[in-house]
Coordinates of C-alpha atoms and ligand atoms in Angstrom, one line a residue:
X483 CA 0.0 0.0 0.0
X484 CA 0.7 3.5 -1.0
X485 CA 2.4 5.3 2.5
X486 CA 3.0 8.9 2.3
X487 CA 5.9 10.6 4.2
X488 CA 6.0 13.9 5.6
X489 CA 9.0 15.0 6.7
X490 CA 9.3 17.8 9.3
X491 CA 13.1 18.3 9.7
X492 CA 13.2 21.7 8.7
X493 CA 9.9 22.6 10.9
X494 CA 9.4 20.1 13.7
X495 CA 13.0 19.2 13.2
X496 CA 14.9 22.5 14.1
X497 CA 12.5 22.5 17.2
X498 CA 15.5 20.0 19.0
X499 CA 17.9 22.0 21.4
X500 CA 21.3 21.6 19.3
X501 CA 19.5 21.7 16.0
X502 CA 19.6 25.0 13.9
X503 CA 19.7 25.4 10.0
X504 CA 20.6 28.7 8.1
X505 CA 17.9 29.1 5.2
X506 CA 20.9 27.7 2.6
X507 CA 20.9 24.4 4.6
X508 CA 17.1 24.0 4.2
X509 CA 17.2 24.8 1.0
X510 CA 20.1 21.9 0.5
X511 CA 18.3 19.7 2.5
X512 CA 15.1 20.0 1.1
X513 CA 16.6 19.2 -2.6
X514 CA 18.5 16.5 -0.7
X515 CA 14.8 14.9 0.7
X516 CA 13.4 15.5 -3.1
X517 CA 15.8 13.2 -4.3
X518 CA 15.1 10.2 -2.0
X519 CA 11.6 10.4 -2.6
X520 CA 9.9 12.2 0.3
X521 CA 5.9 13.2 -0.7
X522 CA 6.1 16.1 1.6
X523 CA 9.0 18.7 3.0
X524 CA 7.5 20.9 5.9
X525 CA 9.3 23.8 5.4
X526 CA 8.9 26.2 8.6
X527 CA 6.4 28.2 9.8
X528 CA 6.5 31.7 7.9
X529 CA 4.4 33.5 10.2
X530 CA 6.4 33.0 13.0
X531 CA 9.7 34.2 12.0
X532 CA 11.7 36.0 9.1
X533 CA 14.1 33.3 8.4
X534 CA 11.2 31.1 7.5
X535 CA 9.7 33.7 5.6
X536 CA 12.9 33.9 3.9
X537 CA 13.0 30.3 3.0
X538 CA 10.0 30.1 1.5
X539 CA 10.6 33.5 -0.6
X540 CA 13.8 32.0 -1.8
X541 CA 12.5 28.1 -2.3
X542 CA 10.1 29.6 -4.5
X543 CA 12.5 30.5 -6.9
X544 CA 15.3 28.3 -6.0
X545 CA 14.1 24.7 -5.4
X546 CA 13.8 22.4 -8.1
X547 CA 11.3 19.7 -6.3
X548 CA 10.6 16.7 -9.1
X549 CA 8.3 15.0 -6.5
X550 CA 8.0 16.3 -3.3
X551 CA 5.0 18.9 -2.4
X552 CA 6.3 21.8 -0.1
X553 CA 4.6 22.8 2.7
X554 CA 4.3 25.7 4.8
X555 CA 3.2 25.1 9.0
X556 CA 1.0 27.1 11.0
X557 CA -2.0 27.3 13.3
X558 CA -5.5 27.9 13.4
X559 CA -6.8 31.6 13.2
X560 CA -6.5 33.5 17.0
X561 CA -10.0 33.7 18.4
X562 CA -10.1 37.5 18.2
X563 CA -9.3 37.6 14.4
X564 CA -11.8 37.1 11.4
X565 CA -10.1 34.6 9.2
X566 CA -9.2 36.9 6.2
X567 CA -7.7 39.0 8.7
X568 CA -5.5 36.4 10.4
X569 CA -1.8 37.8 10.1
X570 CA -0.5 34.1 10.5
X571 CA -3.1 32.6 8.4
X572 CA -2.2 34.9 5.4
X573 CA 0.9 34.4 5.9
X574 CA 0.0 30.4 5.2
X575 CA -2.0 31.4 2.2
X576 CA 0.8 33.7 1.1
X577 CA 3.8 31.3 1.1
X578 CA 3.1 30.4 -2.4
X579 CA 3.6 26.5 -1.4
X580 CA 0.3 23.6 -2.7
X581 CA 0.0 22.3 0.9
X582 CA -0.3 23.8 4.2
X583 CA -0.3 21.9 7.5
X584 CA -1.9 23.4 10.5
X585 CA -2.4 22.7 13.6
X586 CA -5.5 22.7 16.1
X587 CA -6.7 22.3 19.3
X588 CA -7.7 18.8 20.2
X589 CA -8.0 18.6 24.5
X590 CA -9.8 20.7 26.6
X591 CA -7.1 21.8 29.1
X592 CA -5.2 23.4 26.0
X593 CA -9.0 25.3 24.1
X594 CA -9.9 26.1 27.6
X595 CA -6.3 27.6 29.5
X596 CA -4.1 28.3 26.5
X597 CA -6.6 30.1 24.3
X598 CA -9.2 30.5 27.2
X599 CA -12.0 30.5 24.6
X600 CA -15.1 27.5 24.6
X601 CA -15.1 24.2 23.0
X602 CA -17.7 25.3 20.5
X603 CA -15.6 28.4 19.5
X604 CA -12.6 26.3 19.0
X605 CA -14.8 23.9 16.1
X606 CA -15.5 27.6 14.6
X607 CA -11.6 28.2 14.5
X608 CA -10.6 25.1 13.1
X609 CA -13.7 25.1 10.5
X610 CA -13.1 28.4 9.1
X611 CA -9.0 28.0 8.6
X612 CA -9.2 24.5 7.0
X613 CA -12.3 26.4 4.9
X614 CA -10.2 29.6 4.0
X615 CA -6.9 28.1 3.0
X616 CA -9.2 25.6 0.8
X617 CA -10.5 28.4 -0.6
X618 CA -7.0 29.6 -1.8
X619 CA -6.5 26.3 -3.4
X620 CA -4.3 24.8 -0.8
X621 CA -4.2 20.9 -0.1
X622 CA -4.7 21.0 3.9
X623 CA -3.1 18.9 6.5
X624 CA -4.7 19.1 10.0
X625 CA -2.7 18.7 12.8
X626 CA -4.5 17.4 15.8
X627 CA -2.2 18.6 18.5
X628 CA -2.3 17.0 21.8
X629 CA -5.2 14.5 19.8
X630 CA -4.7 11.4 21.9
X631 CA -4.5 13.1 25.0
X632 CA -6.9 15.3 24.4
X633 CA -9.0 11.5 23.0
X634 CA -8.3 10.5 26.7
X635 CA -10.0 13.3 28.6
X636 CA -12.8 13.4 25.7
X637 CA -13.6 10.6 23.2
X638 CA -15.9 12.5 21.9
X639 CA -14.6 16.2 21.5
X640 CA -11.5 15.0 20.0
X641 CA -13.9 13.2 17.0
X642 CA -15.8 16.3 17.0
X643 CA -12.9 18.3 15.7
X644 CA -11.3 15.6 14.0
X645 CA -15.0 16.0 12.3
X646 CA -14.9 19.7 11.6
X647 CA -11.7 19.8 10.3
X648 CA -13.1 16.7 7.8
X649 CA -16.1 19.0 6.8
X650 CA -14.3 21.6 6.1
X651 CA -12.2 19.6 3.7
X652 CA -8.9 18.8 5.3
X653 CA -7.1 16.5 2.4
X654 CA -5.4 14.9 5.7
X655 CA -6.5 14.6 9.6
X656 CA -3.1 14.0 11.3
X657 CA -2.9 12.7 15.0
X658 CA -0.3 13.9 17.1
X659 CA 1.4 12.9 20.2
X660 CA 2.6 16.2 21.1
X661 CA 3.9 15.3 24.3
X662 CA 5.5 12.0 23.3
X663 CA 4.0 9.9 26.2
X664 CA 1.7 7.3 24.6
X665 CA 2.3 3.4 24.6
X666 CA 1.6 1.6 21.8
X667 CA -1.2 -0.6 22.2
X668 CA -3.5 2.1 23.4
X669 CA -2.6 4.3 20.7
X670 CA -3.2 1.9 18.0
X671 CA -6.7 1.2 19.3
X672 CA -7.3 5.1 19.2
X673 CA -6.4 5.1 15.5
X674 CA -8.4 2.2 14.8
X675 CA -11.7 4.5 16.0
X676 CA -10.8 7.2 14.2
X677 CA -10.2 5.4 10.9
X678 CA -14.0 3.6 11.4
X679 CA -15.5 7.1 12.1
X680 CA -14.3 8.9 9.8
X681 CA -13.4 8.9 5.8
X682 CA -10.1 10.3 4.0
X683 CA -6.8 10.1 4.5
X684 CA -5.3 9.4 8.4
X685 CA -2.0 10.7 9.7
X686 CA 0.4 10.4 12.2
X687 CA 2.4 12.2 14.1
X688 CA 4.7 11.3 17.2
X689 CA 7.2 12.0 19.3
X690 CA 10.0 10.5 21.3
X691 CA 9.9 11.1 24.6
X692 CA 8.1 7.5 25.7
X693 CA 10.8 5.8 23.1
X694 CA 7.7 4.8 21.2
X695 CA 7.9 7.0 18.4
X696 CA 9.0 4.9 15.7
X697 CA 7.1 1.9 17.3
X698 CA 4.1 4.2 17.8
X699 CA 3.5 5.5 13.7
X700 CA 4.5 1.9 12.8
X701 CA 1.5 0.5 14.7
X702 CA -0.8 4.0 13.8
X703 CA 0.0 2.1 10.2
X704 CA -1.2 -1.0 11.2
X705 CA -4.7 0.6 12.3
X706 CA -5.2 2.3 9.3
X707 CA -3.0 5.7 9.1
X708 CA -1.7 6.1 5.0
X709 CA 0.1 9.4 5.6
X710 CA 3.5 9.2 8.5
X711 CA 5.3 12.4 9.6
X712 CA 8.3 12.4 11.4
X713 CA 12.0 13.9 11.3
X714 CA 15.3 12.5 9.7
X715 CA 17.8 11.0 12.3
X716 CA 14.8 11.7 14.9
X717 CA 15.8 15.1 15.6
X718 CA 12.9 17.5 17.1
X719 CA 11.3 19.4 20.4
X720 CA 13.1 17.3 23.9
X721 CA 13.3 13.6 23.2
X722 CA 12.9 14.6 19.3
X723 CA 9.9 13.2 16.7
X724 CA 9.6 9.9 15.2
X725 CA 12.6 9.1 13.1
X726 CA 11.4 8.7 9.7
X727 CA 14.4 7.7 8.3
X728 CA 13.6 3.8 10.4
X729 CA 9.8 4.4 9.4
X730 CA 10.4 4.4 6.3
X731 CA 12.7 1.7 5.8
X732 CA 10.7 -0.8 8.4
X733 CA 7.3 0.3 6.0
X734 CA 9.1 -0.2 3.0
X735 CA 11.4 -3.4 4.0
X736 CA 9.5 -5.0 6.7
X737 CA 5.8 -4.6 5.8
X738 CA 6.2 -4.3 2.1
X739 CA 4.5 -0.7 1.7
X740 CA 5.5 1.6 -0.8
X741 CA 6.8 4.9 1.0
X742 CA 10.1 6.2 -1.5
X743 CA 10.1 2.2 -3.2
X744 CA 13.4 0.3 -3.3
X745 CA 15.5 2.4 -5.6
X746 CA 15.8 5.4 -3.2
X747 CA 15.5 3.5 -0.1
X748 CA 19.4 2.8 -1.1
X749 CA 20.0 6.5 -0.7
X750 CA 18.9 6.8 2.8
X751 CA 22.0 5.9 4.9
X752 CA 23.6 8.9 2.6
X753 CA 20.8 11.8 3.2
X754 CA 20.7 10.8 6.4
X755 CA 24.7 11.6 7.2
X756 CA 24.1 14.6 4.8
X757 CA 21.4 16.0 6.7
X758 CA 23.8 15.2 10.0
X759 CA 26.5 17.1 8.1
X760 CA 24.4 20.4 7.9
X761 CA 23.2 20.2 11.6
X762 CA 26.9 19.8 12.4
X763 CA 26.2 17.0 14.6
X764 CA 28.0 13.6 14.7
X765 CA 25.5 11.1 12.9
X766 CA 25.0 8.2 16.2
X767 CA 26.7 5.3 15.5
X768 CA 24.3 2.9 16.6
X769 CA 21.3 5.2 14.7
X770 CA 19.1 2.0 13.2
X771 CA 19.6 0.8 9.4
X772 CA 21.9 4.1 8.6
X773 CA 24.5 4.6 11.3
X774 CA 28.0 3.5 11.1
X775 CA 28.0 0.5 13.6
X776 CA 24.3 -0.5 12.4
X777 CA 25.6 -3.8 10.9
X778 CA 29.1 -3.7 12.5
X779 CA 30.0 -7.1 14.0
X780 CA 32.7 -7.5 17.0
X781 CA 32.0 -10.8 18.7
X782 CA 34.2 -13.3 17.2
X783 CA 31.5 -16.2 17.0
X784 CA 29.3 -13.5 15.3
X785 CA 32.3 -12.7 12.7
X786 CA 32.7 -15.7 11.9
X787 CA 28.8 -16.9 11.0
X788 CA 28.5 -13.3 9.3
X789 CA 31.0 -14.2 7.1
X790 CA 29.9 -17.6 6.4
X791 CA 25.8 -16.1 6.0
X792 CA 25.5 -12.3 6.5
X793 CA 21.2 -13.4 7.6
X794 CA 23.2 -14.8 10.6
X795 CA 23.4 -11.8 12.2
X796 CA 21.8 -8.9 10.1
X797 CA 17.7 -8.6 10.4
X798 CA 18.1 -6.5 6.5
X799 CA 20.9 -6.5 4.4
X800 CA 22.8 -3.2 4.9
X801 CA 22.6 -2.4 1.0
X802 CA 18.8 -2.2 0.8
X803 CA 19.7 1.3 3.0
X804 CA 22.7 2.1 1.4
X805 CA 24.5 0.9 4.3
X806 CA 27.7 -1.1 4.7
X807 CA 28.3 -4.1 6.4
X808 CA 31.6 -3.6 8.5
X809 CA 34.1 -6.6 10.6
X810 CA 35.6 -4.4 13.7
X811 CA 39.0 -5.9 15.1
X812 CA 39.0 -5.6 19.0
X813 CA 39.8 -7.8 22.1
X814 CA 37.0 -9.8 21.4
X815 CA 37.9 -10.9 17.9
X816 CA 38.4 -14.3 16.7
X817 CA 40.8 -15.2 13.8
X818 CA 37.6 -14.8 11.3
X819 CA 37.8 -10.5 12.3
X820 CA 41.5 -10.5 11.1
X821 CA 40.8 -12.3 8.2
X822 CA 38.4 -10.4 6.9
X823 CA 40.6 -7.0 7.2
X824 CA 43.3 -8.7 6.0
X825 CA 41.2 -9.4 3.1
X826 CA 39.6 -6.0 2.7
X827 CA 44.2 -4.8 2.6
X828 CA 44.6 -7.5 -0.2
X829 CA 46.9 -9.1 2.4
X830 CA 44.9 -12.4 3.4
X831 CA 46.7 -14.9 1.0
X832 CA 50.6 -13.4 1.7
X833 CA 50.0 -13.9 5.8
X834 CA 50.2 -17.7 6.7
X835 CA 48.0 -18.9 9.5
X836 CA 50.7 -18.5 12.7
X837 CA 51.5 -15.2 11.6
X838 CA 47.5 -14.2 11.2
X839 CA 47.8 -16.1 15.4
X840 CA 50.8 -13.8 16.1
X841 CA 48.9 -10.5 14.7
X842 CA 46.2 -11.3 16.6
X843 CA 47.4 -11.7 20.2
X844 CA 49.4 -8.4 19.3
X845 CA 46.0 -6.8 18.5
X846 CA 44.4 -8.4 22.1
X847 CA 47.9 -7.1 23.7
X848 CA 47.5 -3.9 22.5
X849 CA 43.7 -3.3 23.5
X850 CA 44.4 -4.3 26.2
X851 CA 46.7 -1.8 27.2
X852 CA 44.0 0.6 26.2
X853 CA 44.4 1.1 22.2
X854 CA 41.2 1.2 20.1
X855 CA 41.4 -0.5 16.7
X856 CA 38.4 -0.2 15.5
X857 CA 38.7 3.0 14.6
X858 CA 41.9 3.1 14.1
X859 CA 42.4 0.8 10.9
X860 CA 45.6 2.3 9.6
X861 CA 47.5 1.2 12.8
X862 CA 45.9 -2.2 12.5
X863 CA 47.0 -2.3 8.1
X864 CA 50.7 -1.0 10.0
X865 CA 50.9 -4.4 12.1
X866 CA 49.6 -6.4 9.4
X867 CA 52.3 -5.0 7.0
X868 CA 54.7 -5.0 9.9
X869 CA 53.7 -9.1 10.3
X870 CA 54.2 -9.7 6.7
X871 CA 57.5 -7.4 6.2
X872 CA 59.7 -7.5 10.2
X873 CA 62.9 -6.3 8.2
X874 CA 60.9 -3.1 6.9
X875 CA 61.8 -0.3 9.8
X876 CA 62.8 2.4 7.7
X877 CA 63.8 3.9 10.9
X878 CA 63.9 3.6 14.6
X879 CA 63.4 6.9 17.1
X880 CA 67.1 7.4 19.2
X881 CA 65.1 10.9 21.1
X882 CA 63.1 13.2 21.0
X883 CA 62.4 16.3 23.3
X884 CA 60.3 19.2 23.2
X885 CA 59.5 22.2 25.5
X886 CA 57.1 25.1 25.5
X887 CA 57.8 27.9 27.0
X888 CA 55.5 30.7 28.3
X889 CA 56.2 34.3 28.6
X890 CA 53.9 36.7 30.1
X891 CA 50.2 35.4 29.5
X892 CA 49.7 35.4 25.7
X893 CA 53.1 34.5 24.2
X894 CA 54.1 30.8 24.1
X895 CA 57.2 29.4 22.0
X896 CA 57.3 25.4 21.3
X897 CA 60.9 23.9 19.8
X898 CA 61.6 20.0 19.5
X899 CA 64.4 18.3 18.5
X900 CA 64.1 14.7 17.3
X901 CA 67.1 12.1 16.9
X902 CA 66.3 9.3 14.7
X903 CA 68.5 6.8 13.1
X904 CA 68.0 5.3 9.4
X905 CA 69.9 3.7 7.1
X906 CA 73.1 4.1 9.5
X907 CA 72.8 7.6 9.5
X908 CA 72.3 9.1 12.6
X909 CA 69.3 12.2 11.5
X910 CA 68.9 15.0 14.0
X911 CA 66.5 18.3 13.2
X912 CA 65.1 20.9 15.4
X913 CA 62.1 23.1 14.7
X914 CA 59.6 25.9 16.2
X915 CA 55.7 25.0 15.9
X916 CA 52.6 25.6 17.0
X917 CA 52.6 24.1 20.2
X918 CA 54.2 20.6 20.7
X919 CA 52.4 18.1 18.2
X920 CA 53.2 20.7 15.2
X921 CA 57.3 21.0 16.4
X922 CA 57.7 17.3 16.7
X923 CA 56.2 16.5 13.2
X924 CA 58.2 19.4 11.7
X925 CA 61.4 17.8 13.2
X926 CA 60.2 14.2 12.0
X927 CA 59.5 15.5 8.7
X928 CA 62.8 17.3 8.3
X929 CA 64.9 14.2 9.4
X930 CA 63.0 12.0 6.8
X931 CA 62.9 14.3 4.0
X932 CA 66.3 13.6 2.5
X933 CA 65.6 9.7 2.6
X934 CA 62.1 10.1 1.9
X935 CA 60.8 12.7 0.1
X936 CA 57.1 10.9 -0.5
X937 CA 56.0 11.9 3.2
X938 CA 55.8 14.9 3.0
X939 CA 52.4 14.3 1.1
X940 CA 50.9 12.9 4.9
X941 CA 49.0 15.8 6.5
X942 CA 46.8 15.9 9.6
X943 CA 42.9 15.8 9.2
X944 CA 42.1 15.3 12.7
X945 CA 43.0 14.8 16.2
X946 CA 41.3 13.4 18.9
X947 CA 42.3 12.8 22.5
X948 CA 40.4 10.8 25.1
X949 CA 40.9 10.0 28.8
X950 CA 40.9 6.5 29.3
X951 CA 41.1 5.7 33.0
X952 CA 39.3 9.4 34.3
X953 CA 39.8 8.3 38.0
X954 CA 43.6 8.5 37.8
X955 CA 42.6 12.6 37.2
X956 CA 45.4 14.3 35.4
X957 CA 48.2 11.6 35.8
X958 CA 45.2 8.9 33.2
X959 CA 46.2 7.2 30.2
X960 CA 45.2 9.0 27.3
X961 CA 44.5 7.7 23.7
X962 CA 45.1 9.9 21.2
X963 CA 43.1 8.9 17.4
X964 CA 44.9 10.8 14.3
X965 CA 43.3 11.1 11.1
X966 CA 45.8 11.4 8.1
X967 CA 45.6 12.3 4.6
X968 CA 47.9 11.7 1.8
X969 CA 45.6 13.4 -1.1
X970 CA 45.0 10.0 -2.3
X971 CA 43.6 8.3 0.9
X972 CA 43.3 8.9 4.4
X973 CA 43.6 6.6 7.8
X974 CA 43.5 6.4 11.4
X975 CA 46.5 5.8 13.7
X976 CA 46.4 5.9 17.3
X977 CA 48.8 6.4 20.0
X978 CA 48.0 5.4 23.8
X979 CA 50.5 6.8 26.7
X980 CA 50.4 8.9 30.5
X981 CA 51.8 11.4 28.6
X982 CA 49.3 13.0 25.5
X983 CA 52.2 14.3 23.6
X984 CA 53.6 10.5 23.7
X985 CA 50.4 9.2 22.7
X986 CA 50.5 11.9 20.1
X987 CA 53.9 10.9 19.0
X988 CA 53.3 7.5 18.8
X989 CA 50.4 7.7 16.5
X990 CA 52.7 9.9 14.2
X991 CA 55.4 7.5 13.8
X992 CA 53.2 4.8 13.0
X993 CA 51.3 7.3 10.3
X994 CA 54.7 7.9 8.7
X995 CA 55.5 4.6 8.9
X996 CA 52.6 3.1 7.2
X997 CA 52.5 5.6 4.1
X998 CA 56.6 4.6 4.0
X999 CA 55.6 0.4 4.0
X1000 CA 52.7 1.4 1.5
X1001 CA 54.8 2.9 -1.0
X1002 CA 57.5 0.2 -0.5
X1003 CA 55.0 -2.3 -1.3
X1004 CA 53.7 -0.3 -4.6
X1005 CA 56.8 -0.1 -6.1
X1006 CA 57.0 -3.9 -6.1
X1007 CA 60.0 -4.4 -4.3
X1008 CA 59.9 -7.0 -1.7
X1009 CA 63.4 -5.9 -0.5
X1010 CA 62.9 -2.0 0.7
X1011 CA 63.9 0.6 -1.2
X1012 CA 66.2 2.4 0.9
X1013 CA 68.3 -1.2 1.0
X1014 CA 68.6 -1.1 -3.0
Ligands
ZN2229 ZN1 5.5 17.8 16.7

């Protein structure tokens, strides 16, 4: 069955405490949800602010929707306004988008102490703006605010508006669990009256704060709702609104409904991160069907049957989403986790099976004195080179020493020196930086340049540094996790020590190290080329 999606990000969506959008990132991301197939983009709410106002000025002109019907959010007329009069509701009529959405009082507590007018005057209110924007040739989505609470102080008032929105000739009748807090079985029952009662198209629209969101507009389905709003990556107003990124893909994969159909469906992990990307927040990990570790296997006994049958462990198979299935190499691996990262290197057929043993009690050693591999994969591509190559050092680290010294309060000055041997040359540099990590990778750089001029390519992306053992206070282990880049690739090394800059410095030498082993190993030569 036909499913449509509504997707609030940009409305409902920007509603959630560490979620803002400038009016070019709604416009990008409302071409973005046009492309994977959403029926309808809330836009904002133009009478309630100027940057909304703005974006729907500028998507007139700008957007290029091939599918998707823009709409514009707002509420019913104020009580002391006649309806051609309404500033907000001509501002609706006015956005210039086909549909409107807007909302309406359902429970009493709200008609009677938020717009202290009479249940019958609130039926006028919703009638007359679902009547108006009609009128101006909108298609009209009703928002049922507070419906199934307001259904649980008053069966019969919340039909009754339901009812005059209906007659008035609201294309949609959307119910909404404003405050997040129904379960689902109850709410599925409420849909199921409200479908019987009355014709046209049913909606949903939840929120989070119960954890039933997603669960919640699954089940509003399963009673009879054809039309499901929600937000990408669940973002929205405290615990956030349903996240219709999983609706859509449990509609479309697990109950076979057609929402965006397959095709698309395979975009989702991307507009998801995209959409991430422009909120400048991290995308969660363990986000369902589109985050990173969504079909990331650990457990060695779950590697290993993955690998043999990917069903074993997966409930969809990450490409339907556009997803990837990823084999992480921790503490808990078996020999099945190396393998497969030794085959995703190209290395799995030059590493016999002792040394694959070897490489991986080095890898439990090593977590276990607090390094993380899992994100780190060039560190764990350095020991697997490092297993298949022991003569390749290229060269070992005889000192290194750096100081910063502060004068005054705003003037610091950082020198290193580094003393390294290679090739029985003894290689000593100093340098100035900017601060510690910057003096000591100048120095490196300097002593290797002669010998190997390729390295100089390898440039810092990003740095991260985390406390491992916090009760220790300032004396804890820290792990520091270094993103490189050499223009053609970029990897992870990471360093763990007391001491940050160590931890710092270790991850360097093994970044410098790798790119060297790498480019020893393109050039075909089995011996190193330093040694020919
Ligand atoms: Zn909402």
């Amino acid at each position: 069955m036909k499913i449509f999606t509504f997707d609030t990000t940009l409305r409902d969506g920007t509603q959630g405490e560490s979620v803002s959008f400038s009016v070019d990132d709604k416009l990008a991301i409302a071409q973005k949800l046009d492309e994977v197939g959403i029926d309808y983009i809330e836009g904002g709410w133009p009478g309630s602010n100027p940057k909304d106002q703005e974006f729907f000025r500028r998507a007139a002109v700008e957007l290029k929707l091939k599918h998707a019907r823009l709409t514009a959010f707002g509420s019913t007329r104020l009580a002391r306004n006649p309806v051609e009069e309404d500033r907000n509701v001509r501002a609706l009529a006015e956005a210039g988008t086909p549909v409107v959405s807007i909302f309406g009082k359902t429970w009493h507590l709200h008609v009677k102490r938020a717009l202290g007018i009479t249940p019958e005057e609130n039926l006028k209110l919703i009638s007359e703006t679902v009547k108006h924007l009609k009128d101006h040739g909108k298609e009209v989505v009703y928002d049922a605010e507070h419906f199934f609470d307001g259904y649980a102080f008053s069966p019969e008032y919340a039909l009754e508006t339901l009812a005059a929105a209906h007659q008035a000739g609201a294309d949609v009748l959307c119910l909404c669990d404003t405050n997040g807090g129904m379960l689902t079985a109850r709410l599925a029952e409420i849909v199921a009256v409200v479908r019987k009662r009355l014709a046209g198209v049913i909606g949903i629209h939840t929120h989070n704060d119960s954890d039933m969101a997603v669960a919640n507009t699954i089940a509003a389905v399963g009673a009879g709702a054809t039309h499901v709003q929600g937000c990408m990556n669940g973002y929205g107003e405290r615990c956030g609104n349903a996240n219709l990124a999983s609706i859509i893909a449990n509609l479309e994969i697990k109950l076979g409904h057609n929402t965006v159909g397959p095709e698309k469906l395979a975009s989702l992990s991307s507009v998801c991160r995209f959409i991430a990307e422009r909120a400048n927040l991290p995308l969660r990990n363990d986000q369902p069907f589109v985050g990173k570790s969504a079909f990331a296997h650990k457990g060695g006994v779950h590697v290993s049957a993955v690998l043999k049958d990917s069903a074993t462990y997966e409930h969809v198979s990450p490409e339907r989403v556009g997803n990837l299935q990823r084999v992480l190499v921790s503490d808990l691996s078996g020999r099945g986790n190396v393998l497969y990262k030794l085959k995703q290197l190209g290395l799995a057929d030059r590493l016999n099976e002792d040394a694959r043993a070897r490489l991986l009690e080095r890898i439990k050693q090593m977590e276990h004195e607090g390094y993380e591999l899992e994100a780190a994969e060039g560190t764990f591509e350095l020991l697997a080179r490092e297993a298949l190559h022991p003569e390749l050092r290229f060269f070992e680290v005889e000192s290194y020493d750096v100081a910063t010294r502060a004068f005054g309060t705003t003037v610091s000055r950082t020198t290193a020196a580094v003393t390294l041997l290679a090739q029985d040359e003894v290689l000593s540099e100093t340098a100035m930086g900017h601060g510690p990590f910057n003096a000591l990778h100048l120095c490196l750089r300097k002593c290797l340049a002669k010998l190997y001029p390729q390295i100089t390519e390898v440039h810092l992306k990003d740095y991260k540094v985390r406390v491992l053992d916090s009760y220790k206070g300032t004396a804890a282990n820290v792990r520091v996790l270094i993103e490189w880049s050499d223009r053609r690739k970029s990897w992870s090394t990471v360093g763990v020590s007391d001491n940050v800059i160590e931890a710092s410095w270790k991850a360097l030498v093994d970044a410098i190290r790798l790119e060297l082993m790498r480019l020893t190993e393109k050039d075909g030569a089995s011996e190193p080329a330093v040694e020919g």
